[in-house]
Short mmCIF file of C-alpha atoms in Angstrom, two decimals:
data_model
loop_
_atom_site.label_atom_id
_atom_site.label_comp_id
_atom_site.label_asym_id
_atom_site.label_seq_id
_atom_site.Cartn_x
_atom_site.Cartn_y
_atom_site.Cartn_z
CA MET A 1 10.87 -80.58 -26.52
CA PHE A 2 8.22 -79.39 -29.00
CA PHE A 3 9.63 -81.73 -31.64
CA PHE A 4 9.42 -84.63 -29.18
CA VAL A 5 5.83 -83.83 -28.20
CA GLY A 6 4.79 -83.52 -31.85
CA LEU A 7 6.48 -86.82 -32.68
CA VAL A 8 4.92 -88.83 -29.85
CA LEU A 9 1.40 -87.39 -30.01
CA THR A 10 1.19 -87.73 -33.78
CA PHE A 11 2.36 -91.34 -33.70
CA VAL A 12 -0.22 -92.20 -31.04
CA PHE A 13 -2.95 -90.38 -32.97
CA ILE A 14 -2.15 -91.92 -36.35
CA ARG A 15 -2.01 -95.43 -34.88
CA ILE A 16 -5.39 -94.94 -33.21
CA SER A 17 -6.71 -93.62 -36.52
CA VAL A 18 -5.50 -96.53 -38.66
CA ARG A 19 -6.77 -99.06 -36.13
CA LEU A 20 -10.22 -97.46 -36.21
CA ILE A 21 -10.12 -97.43 -40.02
CA ARG A 22 -9.09 -101.08 -40.09
CA ALA A 23 -11.92 -101.96 -37.68
CA LYS A 24 -14.31 -100.07 -40.02
CA VAL A 25 -15.70 -97.90 -37.24
CA ARG A 26 -18.56 -95.99 -38.87
CA TRP A 27 -18.15 -92.64 -37.15
CA TRP A 28 -14.41 -92.37 -37.89
CA PRO A 29 -13.29 -90.84 -41.24
CA GLY A 30 -11.77 -93.41 -43.57
CA ASN A 31 -8.67 -93.30 -45.72
CA ILE A 32 -7.98 -90.22 -47.80
CA VAL A 33 -8.57 -91.17 -51.42
CA HIS A 34 -8.01 -89.16 -54.61
CA GLY A 35 -9.81 -90.95 -57.41
CA ASP A 36 -8.61 -94.54 -57.18
CA THR A 37 -5.45 -93.60 -55.29
CA HIS A 38 -5.08 -94.07 -51.54
CA VAL A 39 -3.09 -91.07 -50.33
CA HIS A 40 -0.81 -92.43 -47.59
CA HIS A 41 0.00 -90.21 -44.62
CA VAL A 42 3.69 -90.34 -45.54
CA VAL A 43 2.77 -87.82 -48.28
CA PHE A 44 1.53 -85.28 -45.75
CA GLY A 45 4.51 -86.02 -43.53
CA THR A 46 6.92 -85.29 -46.37
CA VAL A 47 5.25 -81.94 -47.04
CA LEU A 48 5.37 -81.00 -43.35
CA LEU A 49 9.04 -81.98 -43.13
CA LEU A 50 9.89 -79.76 -46.10
CA VAL A 51 7.84 -76.80 -44.90
CA SER A 52 9.14 -76.95 -41.32
CA SER A 53 12.76 -77.45 -42.42
CA VAL A 54 12.74 -74.56 -44.88
CA GLY A 55 10.84 -72.43 -42.38
CA GLY A 56 13.46 -73.14 -39.75
CA LEU A 57 16.12 -71.83 -42.12
CA VAL A 58 14.40 -68.59 -43.10
CA ILE A 59 12.59 -67.50 -39.92
CA PRO A 60 14.74 -65.23 -37.69
CA ASP A 61 15.95 -66.58 -34.34
CA ASP A 62 14.08 -63.90 -32.39
CA MET A 63 10.69 -65.23 -33.58
CA HIS A 64 10.59 -67.81 -30.80
CA GLY A 65 6.92 -68.71 -31.09
CA ALA A 66 7.16 -69.41 -34.80
CA ARG A 67 10.29 -71.51 -34.34
CA LEU A 68 8.65 -73.57 -31.60
CA GLY A 69 5.68 -74.13 -33.88
CA LEU A 70 7.99 -75.27 -36.66
CA ALA A 71 9.73 -77.66 -34.26
CA ALA A 72 6.36 -79.21 -33.40
CA MET A 73 5.50 -79.38 -37.11
CA LEU A 74 8.81 -81.12 -37.77
CA GLY A 75 7.90 -83.70 -35.12
CA VAL A 76 4.48 -84.24 -36.70
CA GLY A 77 6.03 -84.69 -40.14
CA ALA A 78 8.68 -87.06 -38.82
CA ALA A 79 6.04 -89.23 -37.13
CA LEU A 80 3.94 -89.44 -40.30
CA VAL A 81 6.95 -90.38 -42.42
CA LEU A 82 8.50 -92.86 -39.98
CA ASP A 83 5.14 -94.56 -39.41
CA GLU A 84 5.32 -95.63 -43.05
CA PHE A 85 9.08 -96.14 -43.18
CA ALA A 86 8.60 -99.77 -44.23
CA LEU A 87 6.50 -98.63 -47.19
CA ILE A 88 9.34 -96.35 -48.32
CA LEU A 89 11.88 -99.14 -47.92
CA HIS A 90 9.89 -101.83 -49.76
CA LEU A 91 8.10 -99.46 -52.18
CA ARG A 92 4.81 -101.27 -51.54
CA ASP A 93 2.11 -101.24 -48.89
CA VAL A 94 3.34 -103.53 -46.10
CA TYR A 95 1.71 -101.57 -43.27
CA TRP A 96 -0.07 -104.47 -41.55
CA THR A 97 2.36 -107.22 -42.55
CA ASN A 98 5.31 -108.52 -40.57
CA ALA A 99 7.60 -106.29 -42.66
CA GLY A 100 5.56 -103.31 -41.49
CA ARG A 101 6.91 -103.74 -37.97
CA LEU A 102 10.00 -101.91 -39.19
CA SER A 103 7.99 -98.68 -39.18
CA VAL A 104 7.19 -99.10 -35.49
CA ASP A 105 10.84 -99.90 -34.78
CA ALA A 106 11.84 -96.68 -36.58
CA VAL A 107 9.43 -94.58 -34.51
CA PHE A 108 10.50 -96.21 -31.24
CA LEU A 109 14.12 -95.57 -32.16
CA ALA A 110 13.44 -91.91 -32.96
CA VAL A 111 11.50 -91.43 -29.72
CA GLY A 112 14.20 -93.15 -27.66
CA LEU A 113 17.09 -91.17 -29.10
CA THR A 114 15.21 -87.86 -28.94
CA GLY A 115 14.31 -88.57 -25.31
CA LEU A 116 17.95 -89.27 -24.48
CA PHE A 117 19.05 -86.01 -26.10
CA LEU A 118 16.40 -84.11 -24.12
CA LEU A 119 17.75 -85.68 -20.92
CA GLY A 120 21.16 -84.26 -21.75
CA ALA A 121 22.85 -87.21 -23.46
CA ARG A 122 25.30 -86.25 -26.17
CA PRO A 123 27.41 -88.31 -28.60
CA LEU A 124 30.66 -89.43 -27.02
CA GLY A 125 33.29 -86.76 -27.61
CA TYR A 126 30.77 -84.05 -28.54
CA ASP A 127 31.79 -81.72 -25.72
CA ASP A 128 35.46 -82.53 -26.26
CA LEU A 129 35.23 -81.54 -29.91
CA LEU A 130 33.63 -78.23 -28.98
CA ASP A 131 36.42 -77.52 -26.51
CA LEU A 132 39.26 -78.61 -28.77
CA ASN A 133 41.41 -75.87 -30.18
CA PRO A 134 44.52 -76.95 -32.11
CA ASP A 135 46.21 -73.64 -31.24
CA SER A 136 45.81 -73.93 -27.46
CA THR A 137 45.44 -77.68 -26.86
CA PRO A 138 48.68 -79.73 -26.66
CA VAL A 139 49.17 -81.83 -29.76
CA ASP A 140 49.28 -85.13 -27.85
CA ALA A 141 46.08 -84.35 -25.93
CA PHE A 142 44.36 -83.21 -29.13
CA ALA A 143 45.39 -86.39 -30.98
CA LEU A 144 44.42 -88.65 -28.06
CA ARG A 145 40.88 -87.27 -27.90
CA ILE A 146 40.39 -87.58 -31.64
CA VAL A 147 41.68 -91.17 -31.61
CA ALA A 148 39.40 -92.10 -28.68
CA ILE A 149 36.36 -90.72 -30.51
CA LEU A 150 37.25 -92.52 -33.75
CA VAL A 151 37.92 -95.84 -31.99
CA ASN A 152 34.55 -95.67 -30.20
CA LEU A 153 32.88 -94.83 -33.52
CA CYS A 154 34.51 -97.86 -35.17
CA PHE A 155 33.25 -100.16 -32.41
CA ALA A 156 29.75 -98.70 -32.79
CA ILE A 157 29.81 -99.29 -36.56
CA VAL A 158 30.91 -102.91 -36.06
CA ALA A 159 28.09 -103.43 -33.55
CA LEU A 160 25.60 -102.05 -36.09
CA LEU A 161 26.98 -104.32 -38.81
CA LYS A 162 26.53 -107.25 -36.43
CA GLY A 163 22.81 -106.47 -36.28
CA LYS A 164 22.86 -104.89 -32.80
CA ILE A 165 21.06 -101.66 -33.58
CA TRP A 166 20.36 -100.42 -30.06
CA THR A 167 23.83 -101.39 -28.84
CA GLY A 168 25.48 -99.55 -31.72
CA LEU A 169 23.41 -96.40 -31.36
CA LEU A 170 23.67 -96.28 -27.57
CA GLY A 171 27.39 -96.83 -28.04
CA LEU A 172 27.58 -93.43 -29.69
CA LEU A 173 26.45 -91.97 -26.36
CA LEU A 174 28.02 -94.32 -23.82
CA PRO A 175 31.58 -95.67 -23.85
CA VAL A 176 32.27 -99.41 -23.45
CA VAL A 177 28.77 -100.32 -24.70
CA PRO A 178 29.82 -100.60 -28.38
CA VAL A 179 32.88 -102.64 -27.41
CA ILE A 180 30.62 -105.33 -25.92
CA GLY A 181 28.48 -105.40 -29.05
CA ALA A 182 31.51 -105.47 -31.34
CA VAL A 183 33.35 -108.37 -29.70
CA ARG A 184 30.34 -110.66 -29.31
CA LEU A 185 28.94 -112.86 -32.06
CA ALA A 186 26.89 -111.22 -34.78
CA ARG A 187 23.18 -111.87 -35.11
CA PRO A 188 22.20 -114.36 -37.84
CA GLY A 189 21.21 -112.53 -41.01
CA SER A 190 23.24 -109.43 -40.16
CA PRO A 191 25.72 -108.08 -42.75
CA TRP A 192 28.64 -109.22 -40.56
CA ALA A 193 27.27 -112.78 -40.32
CA ARG A 194 26.73 -112.94 -44.09
CA TRP A 195 30.25 -111.73 -44.79
CA ARG A 196 32.20 -113.54 -42.10
CA TYR A 197 30.35 -116.70 -41.03
CA ALA A 198 30.32 -119.58 -43.50
CA GLU A 199 27.15 -121.66 -43.74
CA GLY A 200 27.37 -124.50 -41.23
CA SER A 201 30.30 -122.95 -39.37
CA ARG A 202 30.59 -123.18 -35.61
CA LYS A 203 30.16 -119.43 -35.19
CA LEU A 204 26.96 -119.33 -37.24
CA THR A 205 25.54 -122.34 -35.40
CA THR A 206 26.29 -120.69 -32.05
CA ALA A 207 24.76 -117.43 -33.27
CA TYR A 208 21.51 -119.20 -34.20
CA ARG A 209 21.45 -120.96 -30.84
CA ARG A 210 21.94 -117.70 -28.94
CA GLU A 211 19.31 -116.01 -31.08
CA ALA A 212 16.75 -118.67 -30.17
CA ARG A 213 17.67 -118.83 -26.48
CA LEU A 214 18.27 -115.17 -25.63
CA ARG A 215 17.06 -112.91 -28.40
CA GLN A 216 13.72 -114.44 -29.39
CA PRO A 217 12.07 -114.07 -25.94
CA ILE A 218 13.08 -110.40 -25.94
CA ILE A 219 11.75 -109.93 -29.46
CA ARG A 220 8.42 -111.57 -28.53
CA ALA A 221 8.09 -109.21 -25.56
CA LYS A 222 8.94 -106.23 -27.78
CA ILE A 223 6.36 -107.28 -30.36
CA ALA A 224 3.70 -107.65 -27.65
CA VAL A 225 4.36 -104.10 -26.45
CA GLN A 226 4.44 -102.72 -29.98
CA GLU A 227 1.22 -104.44 -31.02
CA PHE A 228 -0.52 -103.17 -27.89
CA ILE A 229 0.25 -99.66 -29.12
CA SER A 230 0.24 -99.98 -32.89
CA GLY A 231 -2.08 -102.90 -33.66
CA ARG A 232 -1.43 -106.41 -34.99
CA HIS A 233 0.71 -106.89 -38.08
CA ASP A 234 -0.99 -110.09 -39.14
CA LEU A 235 -1.44 -109.79 -42.90
CA PRO A 236 0.72 -112.15 -45.00
CA ASP A 237 3.81 -110.76 -46.72
CA ASN A 238 3.32 -110.76 -50.48
#
């Protein structure tokens, strides 16, 4: 819970901060600069991640207050790093460009998955694996559970390769969901489409048509929500 609170509050704060900086509000502190170098907040996030992770390893379990504080610190560090995830990926400042939307996607994904875990969701087969004991569980039952978990994992991986990120990740928690994502057409531009759909093929043409008819309205709605929270990514990609 403390990790989740630290993650959400820090993301909201840092987005308010960068929007005020971008608007050149006089009373708000500007960017942190060392000489001619703009120190991005991913630097502070990386330090917090390291400190909180190492602290979590060395601090005894009975020091509950300290461990809760480290959990919150881990959430703060994760938010600062994920908010500049696109910068790490592209190795250049793309914060306010279209490519910078990936950072917001990463934070939304982290918040969504953490929220599901807090509500009690667990990866499919997690409880089964904890209960499995090769010495006491019948061999056929043991093998059947392992096979079911691996099959579901394979479907989830295929869904991810087809460009269906949420379907693939939710499929790790919910059965049947990854099957739907795996059997349907891949999204254009996904690894699966590049590998399996020839240019001009019927499948690729249908995928583009579905993308325009079904996916694009959803993406526009998602972008509207994200930009309401995080600001407009309207600078040109270099």
